[in-house]
mmCIF file of C-alpha atoms in Angstrom:
data_model
loop_
_atom_site.group_PDB
_atom_site.id
_atom_site.type_symbol
_atom_site.label_atom_id
_atom_site.label_comp_id
_atom_site.label_asym_id
_atom_site.label_seq_id
_atom_site.Cartn_x
_atom_site.Cartn_y
_atom_site.Cartn_z
ATOM 1 C CA MET A 45 11.205 -27.889 -2.208
ATOM 2 C CA LEU A 46 11.152 -24.153 -2.852
ATOM 3 C CA ASP A 47 9.447 -22.957 -6.012
ATOM 4 C CA ARG A 48 9.796 -19.606 -7.757
ATOM 5 C CA LEU A 49 7.101 -17.929 -5.674
ATOM 6 C CA ASP A 50 8.751 -18.957 -2.403
ATOM 7 C CA ILE A 51 12.129 -17.713 -3.593
ATOM 8 C CA SER A 52 10.596 -14.492 -4.889
ATOM 9 C CA MET A 53 8.880 -13.799 -1.584
ATOM 10 C CA ARG A 54 12.067 -14.483 0.343
ATOM 11 C CA ALA A 55 13.825 -11.973 -1.879
ATOM 12 C CA ASN A 56 11.053 -9.473 -1.125
ATOM 13 C CA HIS A 57 11.621 -10.074 2.582
ATOM 14 C CA VAL A 58 15.327 -9.342 2.151
ATOM 15 C CA PHE A 59 14.600 -5.973 0.550
ATOM 16 C CA SER A 60 11.947 -5.190 3.160
ATOM 17 C CA GLY A 61 14.355 -6.115 5.939
ATOM 18 C CA ILE A 62 17.010 -3.803 4.507
ATOM 19 C CA LEU A 63 14.485 -0.969 4.376
ATOM 20 C CA ALA A 64 13.338 -1.647 7.949
ATOM 21 C CA LEU A 65 16.934 -1.649 9.183
ATOM 22 C CA ALA A 66 17.636 1.604 7.336
ATOM 23 C CA ALA A 67 14.472 3.100 8.873
ATOM 24 C CA LEU A 68 15.586 2.145 12.377
ATOM 25 C CA ILE A 69 19.039 3.659 11.841
ATOM 26 C CA PHE A 70 17.467 6.801 10.393
ATOM 27 C CA GLY A 71 15.086 7.081 13.341
ATOM 28 C CA VAL A 72 17.889 6.830 15.897
ATOM 29 C CA LEU A 73 20.057 9.380 14.058
ATOM 30 C CA ALA A 74 17.180 11.804 13.546
ATOM 31 C CA ALA A 75 16.134 11.538 17.187
ATOM 32 C CA ALA A 76 19.715 12.059 18.341
ATOM 33 C CA SER A 77 19.997 15.216 16.230
ATOM 34 C CA GLY A 78 16.556 16.447 17.298
ATOM 35 C CA ASP A 79 15.307 16.557 13.691
ATOM 36 C CA VAL A 80 11.559 16.211 14.237
ATOM 37 C CA PHE A 81 10.606 17.422 10.737
ATOM 38 C CA TYR A 82 12.245 14.564 8.882
ATOM 39 C CA LEU A 83 10.966 12.049 11.415
ATOM 40 C CA ARG A 84 7.423 13.254 10.750
ATOM 41 C CA LEU A 85 8.073 13.202 7.018
ATOM 42 C CA ALA A 86 9.424 9.659 7.228
ATOM 43 C CA THR A 87 6.337 8.643 9.202
ATOM 44 C CA GLU A 88 4.128 10.072 6.467
ATOM 45 C CA ALA A 89 6.189 8.155 3.896
ATOM 46 C CA LEU A 90 5.503 4.918 5.788
ATOM 47 C CA ILE A 91 1.783 5.685 5.924
ATOM 48 C CA LEU A 92 1.717 6.287 2.169
ATOM 49 C CA ALA A 93 3.715 3.073 1.779
ATOM 50 C CA GLY A 94 0.676 1.253 3.163
ATOM 51 C CA LEU A 95 -1.468 2.789 0.431
ATOM 52 C CA ALA A 96 1.125 1.828 -2.203
ATOM 53 C CA LEU A 97 1.219 -1.703 -0.782
ATOM 54 C CA SER A 98 -2.525 -2.048 -1.360
ATOM 55 C CA VAL A 99 -2.096 -0.886 -4.964
ATOM 56 C CA ASP A 100 0.662 -3.433 -5.526
ATOM 57 C CA ILE A 101 -1.552 -6.291 -4.309
ATOM 58 C CA LEU A 102 -4.081 -5.419 -7.004
ATOM 59 C CA LEU A 103 -1.768 -4.366 -9.833
ATOM 60 C CA GLY A 104 1.409 -6.345 -9.257
ATOM 61 C CA PHE A 105 -0.165 -9.644 -8.243
ATOM 62 C CA GLY A 106 -3.781 -9.549 -9.413
ATOM 63 C CA GLY A 107 -3.314 -7.600 -12.624
ATOM 64 C CA LEU A 108 -5.991 -5.103 -11.575
ATOM 65 C CA LEU A 109 -5.308 -1.421 -12.262
ATOM 66 C CA SER A 110 -7.136 0.599 -9.602
ATOM 67 C CA LEU A 111 -7.294 4.353 -10.182
ATOM 68 C CA GLY A 112 -9.293 4.983 -7.025
ATOM 69 C CA GLN A 113 -7.461 3.188 -4.227
ATOM 70 C CA ALA A 114 -7.248 6.474 -2.317
ATOM 71 C CA LEU A 115 -10.971 6.018 -1.671
ATOM 72 C CA TYR A 116 -10.243 3.454 1.036
ATOM 73 C CA PHE A 117 -7.285 5.435 2.357
ATOM 74 C CA GLY A 118 -9.634 8.381 2.823
ATOM 75 C CA VAL A 119 -12.381 6.218 4.323
ATOM 76 C CA GLY A 120 -9.935 4.948 6.932
ATOM 77 C CA ALA A 121 -8.654 8.469 7.640
ATOM 78 C CA TYR A 122 -12.112 10.007 8.046
ATOM 79 C CA THR A 123 -13.376 7.099 10.137
ATOM 80 C CA ALA A 124 -10.427 7.347 12.506
ATOM 81 C CA ALA A 125 -10.799 11.136 12.722
ATOM 82 C CA LEU A 126 -14.500 10.897 13.610
ATOM 83 C CA VAL A 127 -13.807 8.268 16.271
ATOM 84 C CA LEU A 128 -10.881 10.191 17.745
ATOM 85 C CA ARG A 129 -12.885 13.392 18.097
ATOM 86 C CA ASP A 130 -15.381 11.597 20.358
ATOM 87 C CA VAL A 131 -13.273 8.823 21.904
ATOM 88 C CA PRO A 132 -9.505 9.447 21.795
ATOM 89 C CA SER A 133 -8.562 5.766 21.644
ATOM 90 C CA PHE A 134 -5.868 4.645 19.203
ATOM 91 C CA TRP A 135 -6.864 0.990 19.098
ATOM 92 C CA LEU A 136 -10.581 1.742 18.828
ATOM 93 C CA ALA A 137 -9.976 4.155 15.952
ATOM 94 C CA LEU A 138 -7.746 1.633 14.195
ATOM 95 C CA GLY A 139 -10.252 -1.194 14.675
ATOM 96 C CA VAL A 140 -13.264 0.829 13.531
ATOM 97 C CA ALA A 141 -11.337 2.116 10.505
ATOM 98 C CA ALA A 142 -10.432 -1.469 9.567
ATOM 99 C CA GLY A 143 -14.069 -2.567 9.947
ATOM 100 C CA VAL A 144 -15.465 0.303 7.882
ATOM 101 C CA SER A 145 -12.789 -0.289 5.235
ATOM 102 C CA LEU A 146 -13.797 -3.951 5.144
ATOM 103 C CA ILE A 147 -17.430 -3.017 4.484
ATOM 104 C CA ALA A 148 -16.446 -0.381 1.930
ATOM 105 C CA GLY A 149 -14.145 -2.886 0.226
ATOM 106 C CA ILE A 150 -16.917 -5.469 -0.032
ATOM 107 C CA VAL A 151 -19.332 -2.932 -1.527
ATOM 108 C CA GLY A 152 -16.705 -1.559 -3.892
ATOM 109 C CA GLY A 153 -15.567 -5.051 -4.842
ATOM 110 C CA LEU A 154 -19.092 -6.145 -5.705
ATOM 111 C CA ILE A 155 -19.302 -3.205 -8.087
ATOM 112 C CA ALA A 156 -15.799 -3.138 -9.565
ATOM 113 C CA ASN A 157 -15.295 -6.881 -10.007
ATOM 114 C CA ARG A 158 -18.157 -7.096 -12.445
ATOM 115 C CA VAL A 159 -15.847 -5.743 -15.152
ATOM 116 C CA ARG A 160 -12.263 -6.265 -16.322
ATOM 117 C CA GLY A 161 -9.439 -4.354 -17.913
ATOM 118 C CA VAL A 162 -9.798 -0.649 -18.577
ATOM 119 C CA TYR A 163 -13.397 -0.731 -17.344
ATOM 120 C CA PHE A 164 -12.188 -1.864 -13.929
ATOM 121 C CA ALA A 165 -9.770 1.080 -13.803
ATOM 122 C CA LEU A 166 -12.484 3.522 -14.824
ATOM 123 C CA ILE A 167 -15.076 2.242 -12.380
ATOM 124 C CA THR A 168 -12.638 2.420 -9.448
ATOM 125 C CA PHE A 169 -11.787 5.952 -10.523
ATOM 126 C CA GLY A 170 -15.473 6.823 -10.702
ATOM 127 C CA MET A 171 -16.279 5.417 -7.251
ATOM 128 C CA ALA A 172 -13.470 7.406 -5.659
ATOM 129 C CA GLN A 173 -14.575 10.600 -7.409
ATOM 130 C CA VAL A 174 -18.179 10.175 -6.292
ATOM 131 C CA VAL A 175 -17.304 9.570 -2.637
ATOM 132 C CA ALA A 176 -14.737 12.388 -2.627
ATOM 133 C CA LYS A 177 -17.334 14.785 -4.019
ATOM 134 C CA VAL A 178 -19.896 13.707 -1.417
ATOM 135 C CA VAL A 179 -17.386 14.270 1.380
ATOM 136 C CA TYR A 180 -16.339 17.587 -0.188
ATOM 137 C CA ASN A 181 -19.946 18.834 -0.012
ATOM 138 C CA THR A 182 -20.942 17.391 3.364
ATOM 139 C CA ARG A 183 -20.775 20.021 6.102
ATOM 140 C CA GLU A 184 -20.845 17.423 8.887
ATOM 141 C CA LEU A 185 -17.571 16.056 7.530
ATOM 142 C CA GLY A 186 -15.956 19.477 7.319
ATOM 143 C CA ALA A 187 -16.760 19.911 3.618
ATOM 144 C CA SER A 188 -13.821 21.339 1.670
ATOM 145 C CA ASP A 189 -11.977 22.259 4.878
ATOM 146 C CA GLY A 190 -11.948 18.694 6.178
ATOM 147 C CA LEU A 191 -11.897 17.670 9.837
ATOM 148 C CA ILE A 192 -9.492 19.468 12.130
ATOM 149 C CA GLY A 193 -8.739 19.410 15.812
ATOM 150 C CA ILE A 194 -7.832 15.739 16.140
ATOM 151 C CA PRO A 195 -6.524 15.375 19.711
ATOM 152 C CA ILE A 196 -3.014 14.197 20.522
ATOM 153 C CA LEU A 197 -3.328 10.576 21.594
ATOM 154 C CA GLU A 198 -1.867 8.629 24.449
ATOM 155 C CA ILE A 199 -1.354 5.167 22.975
ATOM 156 C CA PRO A 200 -1.222 2.249 25.437
ATOM 157 C CA LEU A 201 1.336 -0.366 24.436
ATOM 158 C CA GLY A 202 1.223 -2.905 27.223
ATOM 159 C CA PHE A 203 3.563 -1.732 29.973
ATOM 160 C CA VAL A 204 4.263 1.662 28.399
ATOM 161 C CA THR A 205 2.185 4.511 27.019
ATOM 162 C CA LEU A 206 3.283 6.352 23.897
ATOM 163 C CA SER A 207 2.243 9.878 23.028
ATOM 164 C CA ALA A 208 1.423 10.555 19.388
ATOM 165 C CA ASP A 209 3.441 13.766 19.517
ATOM 166 C CA ASN A 210 6.546 11.734 20.301
ATOM 167 C CA ALA A 211 8.080 11.808 16.821
ATOM 168 C CA LEU A 212 10.417 8.836 17.248
ATOM 169 C CA GLY A 213 7.885 6.721 19.123
ATOM 170 C CA PHE A 214 5.104 7.247 16.596
ATOM 171 C CA PHE A 215 7.548 6.634 13.748
ATOM 172 C CA LEU A 216 8.502 3.248 15.221
ATOM 173 C CA LEU A 217 4.850 2.387 15.883
ATOM 174 C CA THR A 218 3.933 3.228 12.285
ATOM 175 C CA LEU A 219 6.871 1.168 11.032
ATOM 176 C CA SER A 220 5.633 -1.795 13.083
ATOM 177 C CA ILE A 221 2.061 -1.520 11.764
ATOM 178 C CA ILE A 222 3.194 -1.252 8.131
ATOM 179 C CA ALA A 223 5.469 -4.258 8.682
ATOM 180 C CA ILE A 224 2.501 -6.259 9.996
ATOM 181 C CA LEU A 225 0.404 -5.264 6.964
ATOM 182 C CA TYR A 226 3.270 -6.274 4.693
ATOM 183 C CA PHE A 227 3.625 -9.732 6.242
ATOM 184 C CA VAL A 228 -0.154 -10.303 6.193
ATOM 185 C CA ALA A 229 -0.189 -9.541 2.459
ATOM 186 C CA ALA A 230 2.929 -11.639 1.815
ATOM 187 C CA TYR A 231 1.543 -14.611 3.740
ATOM 188 C CA MET A 232 -1.790 -14.472 1.938
ATOM 189 C CA LEU A 233 -0.116 -14.387 -1.468
ATOM 190 C CA THR A 234 1.992 -17.477 -0.707
ATOM 191 C CA THR A 235 -1.009 -19.596 0.295
ATOM 192 C CA PRO A 236 -2.692 -21.814 -2.316
ATOM 193 C CA PHE A 237 -5.511 -19.274 -2.481
ATOM 194 C CA GLY A 238 -3.006 -16.471 -3.062
ATOM 195 C CA ARG A 239 -1.388 -18.442 -5.860
ATOM 196 C CA VAL A 240 -4.727 -18.500 -7.629
ATOM 197 C CA ILE A 241 -4.797 -14.685 -7.415
ATOM 198 C CA ILE A 242 -1.399 -14.577 -9.097
ATOM 199 C CA ALA A 243 -2.555 -17.099 -11.702
ATOM 200 C CA LEU A 244 -5.429 -14.817 -12.685
ATOM 201 C CA LYS A 245 -2.946 -12.204 -13.808
ATOM 202 C CA ALA A 246 -1.009 -14.742 -15.867
ATOM 203 C CA ASN A 247 -4.011 -16.266 -17.640
ATOM 204 C CA GLU A 248 -7.511 -15.856 -16.230
ATOM 205 C CA LYS A 249 -9.147 -18.047 -18.872
ATOM 206 C CA ARG A 250 -7.175 -21.147 -17.873
ATOM 207 C CA VAL A 251 -7.875 -20.957 -14.136
ATOM 208 C CA PRO A 252 -11.465 -22.321 -14.324
ATOM 209 C CA PHE A 253 -10.174 -25.405 -16.164
ATOM 210 C CA LEU A 254 -8.098 -26.172 -13.066
ATOM 211 C CA GLY A 255 -11.260 -26.147 -10.950
ATOM 212 C CA TYR A 256 -10.790 -22.740 -9.326
ATOM 213 C CA SER A 257 -13.187 -19.809 -9.151
ATOM 214 C CA THR A 258 -12.041 -16.553 -10.701
ATOM 215 C CA TRP A 259 -14.482 -14.279 -8.860
ATOM 216 C CA TRP A 260 -13.606 -15.119 -5.255
ATOM 217 C CA PRO A 261 -9.832 -14.614 -5.516
ATOM 218 C CA ARG A 262 -10.266 -11.206 -7.124
ATOM 219 C CA MET A 263 -12.828 -10.248 -4.492
ATOM 220 C CA VAL A 264 -10.576 -11.296 -1.628
ATOM 221 C CA ALA A 265 -7.604 -9.431 -3.119
ATOM 222 C CA TYR A 266 -9.743 -6.312 -3.551
ATOM 223 C CA VAL A 267 -11.066 -6.410 0.021
ATOM 224 C CA LEU A 268 -7.619 -7.111 1.477
ATOM 225 C CA ALA A 269 -6.204 -4.138 -0.430
ATOM 226 C CA ALA A 270 -9.065 -1.967 0.854
ATOM 227 C CA ILE A 271 -8.383 -2.959 4.483
ATOM 228 C CA ILE A 272 -4.642 -2.288 4.165
ATOM 229 C CA ALA A 273 -5.324 1.117 2.604
ATOM 230 C CA GLY A 274 -7.918 1.905 5.290
ATOM 231 C CA VAL A 275 -5.679 0.958 8.213
ATOM 232 C CA SER A 276 -2.850 3.016 6.714
ATOM 233 C CA GLY A 277 -5.218 5.942 6.257
ATOM 234 C CA ALA A 278 -6.311 5.701 9.897
ATOM 235 C CA LEU A 279 -2.772 6.632 10.937
ATOM 236 C CA TYR A 280 -2.835 9.870 8.943
ATOM 237 C CA PRO A 281 -5.013 12.025 11.257
ATOM 238 C CA MET A 282 -2.997 10.793 14.234
ATOM 239 C CA LEU A 283 0.121 12.158 12.558
ATOM 240 C CA ARG A 284 -1.172 15.382 10.997
ATOM 241 C CA GLY A 285 -4.126 16.218 13.270
ATOM 242 C CA PHE A 286 -6.552 16.718 10.383
ATOM 243 C CA VAL A 287 -8.029 15.061 7.293
ATOM 244 C CA SER A 288 -9.312 16.583 4.056
ATOM 245 C CA PRO A 289 -11.188 15.399 0.949
ATOM 246 C CA GLU A 290 -7.915 15.614 -0.980
ATOM 247 C CA LEU A 291 -6.973 12.263 0.553
ATOM 248 C CA MET A 292 -9.555 10.689 -1.778
ATOM 249 C CA PHE A 293 -8.682 12.645 -4.906
ATOM 250 C CA PHE A 294 -7.190 11.042 -8.002
ATOM 251 C CA SER A 295 -3.852 12.717 -7.300
ATOM 252 C CA MET A 296 -3.458 10.529 -4.215
ATOM 253 C CA SER A 297 -4.292 7.350 -6.139
ATOM 254 C CA GLY A 298 -2.020 8.434 -8.977
ATOM 255 C CA ASN A 299 0.875 9.076 -6.611
ATOM 256 C CA ALA A 300 0.431 5.608 -5.092
ATOM 257 C CA LEU A 301 0.473 4.091 -8.574
ATOM 258 C CA ILE A 302 3.696 5.957 -9.410
ATOM 259 C CA MET A 303 5.250 4.717 -6.162
ATOM 260 C CA VAL A 304 4.497 1.125 -7.083
ATOM 261 C CA ILE A 305 5.829 1.402 -10.633
ATOM 262 C CA VAL A 306 9.003 3.229 -9.599
ATOM 263 C CA GLY A 307 9.646 0.817 -6.721
ATOM 264 C CA GLY A 308 8.726 -2.316 -8.650
ATOM 265 C CA ALA A 309 5.260 -3.756 -9.227
ATOM 266 C CA GLY A 310 4.695 -7.304 -8.014
ATOM 267 C CA THR A 311 7.382 -7.167 -5.339
ATOM 268 C CA LEU A 312 5.537 -5.723 -2.300
ATOM 269 C CA ALA A 313 8.874 -4.341 -1.106
ATOM 270 C CA GLY A 314 9.004 -2.103 -4.175
ATOM 271 C CA ALA A 315 5.866 -0.292 -3.050
ATOM 272 C CA LEU A 316 7.585 0.569 0.224
ATOM 273 C CA TYR A 317 10.746 1.789 -1.493
ATOM 274 C CA GLY A 318 8.783 3.821 -4.016
ATOM 275 C CA ALA A 319 6.703 5.498 -1.316
ATOM 276 C CA VAL A 320 9.721 6.471 0.753
ATOM 277 C CA LEU A 321 11.675 7.699 -2.281
ATOM 278 C CA LEU A 322 8.912 9.817 -3.828
ATOM 279 C CA THR A 323 7.714 11.274 -0.511
ATOM 280 C CA MET A 324 11.218 12.410 0.359
ATOM 281 C CA LEU A 325 11.846 13.720 -3.164
ATOM 282 C CA LYS A 326 8.597 15.702 -3.211
ATOM 283 C CA SER A 327 9.465 17.328 0.099
ATOM 284 C CA VAL A 328 13.060 18.165 -0.795
ATOM 285 C CA MET A 329 12.318 19.307 -4.341
ATOM 286 C CA GLY A 330 9.163 21.119 -3.245
ATOM 287 C CA SER A 331 11.287 23.291 -0.962
ATOM 288 C CA MET A 332 13.552 24.121 -3.911
ATOM 289 C CA THR A 333 11.019 24.822 -6.665
ATOM 290 C CA GLU A 334 7.289 25.026 -7.166
ATOM 291 C CA HIS A 335 7.678 22.932 -10.335
ATOM 292 C CA HIS A 336 8.635 19.774 -8.459
ATOM 293 C CA LEU A 337 5.770 17.821 -10.050
ATOM 294 C CA ILE A 338 7.581 18.108 -13.372
ATOM 295 C CA ALA A 339 10.542 16.300 -11.879
ATOM 296 C CA ILE A 340 8.267 13.627 -10.405
ATOM 297 C CA GLY A 341 6.709 13.143 -13.832
ATOM 298 C CA LEU A 342 10.138 12.781 -15.423
ATOM 299 C CA ILE A 343 11.096 10.193 -12.816
ATOM 300 C CA PHE A 344 7.923 8.263 -13.623
ATOM 301 C CA ILE A 345 8.621 8.361 -17.360
ATOM 302 C CA GLY A 346 12.234 7.340 -16.800
ATOM 303 C CA ALA A 347 11.190 4.405 -14.625
ATOM 304 C CA ILE A 348 8.831 3.134 -17.325
ATOM 305 C CA LEU A 349 11.410 3.489 -20.096
ATOM 306 C CA PHE A 350 14.579 2.370 -18.351
ATOM 307 C CA LEU A 351 13.420 0.485 -15.235
ATOM 308 C CA PRO A 352 10.260 -1.365 -16.302
ATOM 309 C CA LYS A 353 10.595 -3.671 -13.276
ATOM 310 C CA GLY A 354 11.311 -0.838 -10.875
ATOM 311 C CA ILE A 355 14.154 -0.276 -8.449
ATOM 312 C CA VAL A 356 13.638 -3.507 -6.538
ATOM 313 C CA GLY A 357 13.016 -5.443 -9.737
ATOM 314 C CA LEU A 358 16.437 -4.363 -11.014
ATOM 315 C CA PHE A 359 18.315 -6.066 -8.178
ATOM 316 C CA LYS A 360 15.825 -8.785 -7.269
ATOM 317 C CA PRO A 361 17.104 -11.447 -9.757
ATOM 318 C CA LEU A 362 20.530 -11.292 -8.107
ATOM 319 C CA VAL A 363 19.045 -11.845 -4.651
ATOM 320 C CA GLU A 364 16.863 -14.671 -5.967
ATOM 321 C CA ARG A 365 19.900 -16.451 -7.410
ATOM 322 C CA MET A 366 21.594 -16.179 -4.030
ATOM 323 C CA LEU A 367 18.544 -17.612 -2.259
ATOM 324 C CA ALA A 368 17.697 -20.341 -4.767
ATOM 325 C CA PRO A 369 18.846 -23.905 -4.033
ATOM 326 C CA ARG A 370 21.537 -25.190 -6.371
ATOM 327 C CA THR A 371 19.322 -27.926 -7.807
ATOM 328 C CA GLY A 372 15.642 -28.373 -8.349
ATOM 329 C CA SER A 373 14.520 -24.757 -8.336
ATOM 330 C CA ASP A 374 13.947 -24.551 -12.071
ATOM 331 C CA SER A 375 11.930 -27.738 -12.393
ATOM 332 C CA ALA A 376 9.537 -26.602 -9.689
ATOM 333 C CA GLU A 377 7.941 -24.197 -12.179
ATOM 334 C CA ASP A 378 6.121 -27.078 -13.824
ATOM 335 C CA GLU A 379 4.518 -28.401 -10.643
ATOM 336 C CA ALA A 380 1.484 -26.146 -11.096
ATOM 337 C CA PRO A 381 0.461 -23.761 -13.877
ATOM 338 C CA PHE A 382 -0.135 -20.946 -11.449
ATOM 339 C CA ARG A 383 3.219 -20.934 -9.632
ATOM 340 C CA SER A 384 4.987 -18.528 -11.929
ATOM 341 C CA MET A 385 5.861 -15.130 -10.559
ATOM 342 C CA LEU A 386 6.324 -11.743 -12.197
#
């Protein structure tokens, strides 16, 4: 029998599927019109969607406000850039970036998960600031100028080889990778272990009385979010050909947080929608006025006041009612204390 979490995740999949279909249609139309700029911009939006997805795992499902998630995005980007400068291999760069992000996530998790609440937010912010400042002052990493000269890759995909400067091809590859990251996160959150992570947000004090650890679920969620952010960051130098310390700055973490809140925290799909929406808006409005950040701030304030559940959260109850079985869905809430969803 389906419970609320199963129905909620299926609703998330519906919204994600709609976005994926819209992305495919957009890619075909943009390629047909020869509009490379918007294809590249859409690819960047998908990459940032991976960062927003990692924030949503922590905030929307674990109740952990991270103000330094860009740290792992930057770690993945710099790792991939360093690998690509010596060995121009897409899969090697992606694998090494994931491994380094895993190690960084474990170290960061051991530090950050010692505290809760506002202290967790502040310590994640502090870690990101420290690493960003170290990178900013390290000449071997390009210092304030960052790393440039990332070569254009030839990406082997079985029977075909894709060039990274192929706008449509790289867009579709990025879409596929973000989709994989999304389904990995969604699958993990629907497992019994993932349900404990969600339970911690609802009431952390009750979870130990059910016989579950509170430390391990938070640690796993933190490390998973770090890996997703790192893998997403590894795609950035392949798209733009450079990386800079700004990828680790608070502005990047703050933008990811805004994306999640505008799209809908605790939905996974909302992070994707928020990233695409804000990236496109920043580009369009930035070409119209240098005060575009004011508009972004107003959108953020409006989302908090009038759309507290975000764009996806506004329509999600309707989709859930369509997906829910006619009988038995409401009583399933009482099967376990930790099966409630946002």
